[in-house]
Tab-separated table of C-alpha atoms in Angstrom:
chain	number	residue	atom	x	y	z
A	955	UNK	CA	-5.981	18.193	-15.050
A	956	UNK	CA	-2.579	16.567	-15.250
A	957	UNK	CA	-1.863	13.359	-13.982
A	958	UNK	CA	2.031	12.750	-13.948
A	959	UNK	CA	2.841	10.692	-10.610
A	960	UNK	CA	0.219	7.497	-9.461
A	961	UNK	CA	1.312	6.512	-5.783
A	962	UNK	CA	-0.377	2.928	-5.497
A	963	UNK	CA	-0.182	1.057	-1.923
A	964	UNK	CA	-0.055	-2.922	-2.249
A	965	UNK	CA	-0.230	-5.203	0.076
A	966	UNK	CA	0.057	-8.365	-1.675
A	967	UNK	CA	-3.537	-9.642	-1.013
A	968	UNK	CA	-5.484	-11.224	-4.332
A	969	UNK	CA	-7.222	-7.466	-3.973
A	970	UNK	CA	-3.341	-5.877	-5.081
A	971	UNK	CA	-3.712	-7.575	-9.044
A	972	UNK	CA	-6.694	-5.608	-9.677
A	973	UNK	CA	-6.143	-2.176	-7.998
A	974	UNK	CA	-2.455	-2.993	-9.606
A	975	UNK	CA	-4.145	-3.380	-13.022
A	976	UNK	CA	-6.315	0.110	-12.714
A	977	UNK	CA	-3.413	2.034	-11.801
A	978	UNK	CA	-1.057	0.523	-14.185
A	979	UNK	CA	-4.011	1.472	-17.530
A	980	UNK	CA	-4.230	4.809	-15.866
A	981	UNK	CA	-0.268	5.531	-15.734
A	982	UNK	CA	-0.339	4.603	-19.838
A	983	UNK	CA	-3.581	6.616	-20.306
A	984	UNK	CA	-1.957	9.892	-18.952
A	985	UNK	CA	2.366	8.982	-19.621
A	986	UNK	CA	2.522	9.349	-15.715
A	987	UNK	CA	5.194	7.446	-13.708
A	988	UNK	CA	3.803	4.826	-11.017
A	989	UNK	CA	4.714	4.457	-7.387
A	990	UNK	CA	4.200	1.390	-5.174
A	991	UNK	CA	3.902	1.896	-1.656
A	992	UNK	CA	4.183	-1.168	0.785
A	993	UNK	CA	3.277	-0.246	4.441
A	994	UNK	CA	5.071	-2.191	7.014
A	995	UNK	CA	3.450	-2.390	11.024
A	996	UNK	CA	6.539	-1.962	13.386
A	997	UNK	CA	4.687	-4.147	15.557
A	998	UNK	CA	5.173	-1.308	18.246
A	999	UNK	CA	4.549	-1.987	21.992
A	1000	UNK	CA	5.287	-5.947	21.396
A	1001	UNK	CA	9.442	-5.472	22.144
A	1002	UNK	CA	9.104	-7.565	25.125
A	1003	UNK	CA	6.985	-10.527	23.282
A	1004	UNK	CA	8.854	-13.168	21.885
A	1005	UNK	CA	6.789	-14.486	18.882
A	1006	UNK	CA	8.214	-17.797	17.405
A	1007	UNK	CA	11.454	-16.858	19.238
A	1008	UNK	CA	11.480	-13.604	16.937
A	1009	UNK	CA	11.517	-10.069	18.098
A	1010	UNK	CA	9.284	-7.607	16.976
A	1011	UNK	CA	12.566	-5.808	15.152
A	1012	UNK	CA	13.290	-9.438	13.598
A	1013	UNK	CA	9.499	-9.360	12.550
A	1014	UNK	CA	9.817	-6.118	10.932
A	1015	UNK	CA	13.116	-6.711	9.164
A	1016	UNK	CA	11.833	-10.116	7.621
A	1017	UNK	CA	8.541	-8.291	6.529
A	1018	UNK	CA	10.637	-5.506	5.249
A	1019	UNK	CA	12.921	-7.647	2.693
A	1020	UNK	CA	10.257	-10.014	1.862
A	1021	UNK	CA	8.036	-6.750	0.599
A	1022	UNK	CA	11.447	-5.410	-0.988
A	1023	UNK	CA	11.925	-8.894	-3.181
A	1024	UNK	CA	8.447	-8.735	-4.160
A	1025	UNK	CA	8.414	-4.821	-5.205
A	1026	UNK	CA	11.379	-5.288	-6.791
A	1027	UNK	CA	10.101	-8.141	-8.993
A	1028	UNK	CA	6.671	-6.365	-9.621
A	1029	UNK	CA	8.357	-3.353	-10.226
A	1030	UNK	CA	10.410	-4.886	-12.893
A	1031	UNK	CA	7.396	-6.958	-14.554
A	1032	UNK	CA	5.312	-3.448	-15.297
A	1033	UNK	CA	5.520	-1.860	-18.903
A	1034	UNK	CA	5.422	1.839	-16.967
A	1035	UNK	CA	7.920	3.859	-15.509
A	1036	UNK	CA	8.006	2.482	-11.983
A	1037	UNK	CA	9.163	3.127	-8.259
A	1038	UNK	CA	9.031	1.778	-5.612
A	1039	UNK	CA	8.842	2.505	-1.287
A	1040	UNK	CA	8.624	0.577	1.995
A	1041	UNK	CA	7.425	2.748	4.737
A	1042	UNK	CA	6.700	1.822	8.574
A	1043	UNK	CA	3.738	3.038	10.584
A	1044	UNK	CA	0.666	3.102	10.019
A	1045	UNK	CA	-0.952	2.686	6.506
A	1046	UNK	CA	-2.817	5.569	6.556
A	1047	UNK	CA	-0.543	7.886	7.968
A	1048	UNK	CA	2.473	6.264	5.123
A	1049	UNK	CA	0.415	6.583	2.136
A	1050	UNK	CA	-0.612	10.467	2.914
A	1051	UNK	CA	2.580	10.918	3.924
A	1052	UNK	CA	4.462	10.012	0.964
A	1053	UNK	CA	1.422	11.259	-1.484
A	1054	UNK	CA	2.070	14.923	-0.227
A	1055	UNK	CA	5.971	14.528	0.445
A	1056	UNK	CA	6.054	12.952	-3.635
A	1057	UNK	CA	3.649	15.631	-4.382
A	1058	UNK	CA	1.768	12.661	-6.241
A	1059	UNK	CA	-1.332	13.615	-8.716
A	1060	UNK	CA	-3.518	10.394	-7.285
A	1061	UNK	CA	-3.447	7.830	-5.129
A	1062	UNK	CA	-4.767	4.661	-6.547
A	1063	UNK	CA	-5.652	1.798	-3.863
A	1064	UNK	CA	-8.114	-1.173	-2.871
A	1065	UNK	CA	-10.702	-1.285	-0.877
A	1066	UNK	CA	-11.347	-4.878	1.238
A	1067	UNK	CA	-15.265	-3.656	1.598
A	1068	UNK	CA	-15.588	-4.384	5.035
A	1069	UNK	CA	-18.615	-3.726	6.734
A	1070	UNK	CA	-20.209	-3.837	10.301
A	1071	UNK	CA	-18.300	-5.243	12.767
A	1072	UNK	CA	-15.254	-5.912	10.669
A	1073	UNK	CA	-15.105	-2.430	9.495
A	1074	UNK	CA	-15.391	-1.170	12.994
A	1075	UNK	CA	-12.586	-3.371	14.502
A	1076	UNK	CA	-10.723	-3.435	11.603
A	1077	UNK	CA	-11.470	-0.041	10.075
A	1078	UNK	CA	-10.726	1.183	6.833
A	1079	UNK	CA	-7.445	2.522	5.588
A	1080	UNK	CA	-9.270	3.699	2.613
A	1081	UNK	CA	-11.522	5.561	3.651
A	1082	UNK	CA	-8.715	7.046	6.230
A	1083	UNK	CA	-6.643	7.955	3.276
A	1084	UNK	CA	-9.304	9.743	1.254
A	1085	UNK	CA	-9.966	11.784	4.326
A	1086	UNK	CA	-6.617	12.608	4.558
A	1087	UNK	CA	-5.009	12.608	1.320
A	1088	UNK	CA	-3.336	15.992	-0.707
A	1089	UNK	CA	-4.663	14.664	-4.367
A	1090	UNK	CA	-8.066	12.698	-5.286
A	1091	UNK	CA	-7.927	8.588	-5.120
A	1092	UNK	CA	-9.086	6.349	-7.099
A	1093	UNK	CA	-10.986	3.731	-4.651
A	1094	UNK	CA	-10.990	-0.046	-6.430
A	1095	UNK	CA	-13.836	-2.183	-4.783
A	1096	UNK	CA	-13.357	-5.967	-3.958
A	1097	UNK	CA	-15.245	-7.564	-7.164
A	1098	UNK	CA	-18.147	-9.600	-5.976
A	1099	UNK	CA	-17.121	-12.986	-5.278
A	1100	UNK	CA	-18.938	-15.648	-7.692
């Protein structure tokens, strides 16, 4: 097996650094290029909400450059080749997306560990991508908290 292109969604939680770290070691361990992927809500259906006198569209464009000046610095700070996207939609849907469209060897990503209720509100874009995805992933758990 040939690993040659690592998509890795962040989403700048403390749970990013280590899934980060995992992805990073496994791009030197097989000379593959990395890829971040940052998935941004469009808020959609809020248009006529006014939150802090911000649109949804003002919302989105904020969360868009603030994820584009981090990337860009994290990009820069890595020692392996790496890219980087912003997408819009839902997480799930981006990351598969842009796994098959990049025709990536392995998706590398976090996993909050949710459980019960939390995972059932919340649910779990993890375990959405690995249902979905067109290459194997590489699940990171939370580490237990001390």
């Amino acid at each position: 097996m040939s690993i040659q292109s690592i998509l890795c969604p962040v989403d700048f939680s403390p749970m990013s650094k280590p899934v980060l770290d995992y992805a990073v070691s496994m791009a030197q361990t097989h000379n593959a290029s990395l890829r971040l992927v940052h998935v941004v809500d469009q808020l959609q259906g809020f248009d006529s909400y006014k939150i802090l006198h911000m649109t949804a569209a003002e919302i989105t464009f904020q969360l868009e450059q603030q994820a584009k000046a981090h990337l860009t610095e994290l990009a820069a700070s890595l020692p392996v080749p790496t890219t980087f996207e912003i997408c819009f939609g839902r997480a799930p849907d981006e990351i598969t997306a842009l796994a098959a469209k990049e025709k990536c060897d392995l998706v590398v990503m976090g996993s909050h560990g949710r459980t019960g209720i939390a995972h059932l509100l919340v649910g779990s874009v993890a375990e959405a991508v690995v249902r979905h995805s067109p290459c194997p992933v590489l699940i990171v758990r939370q580490p237990p908290e001390a």
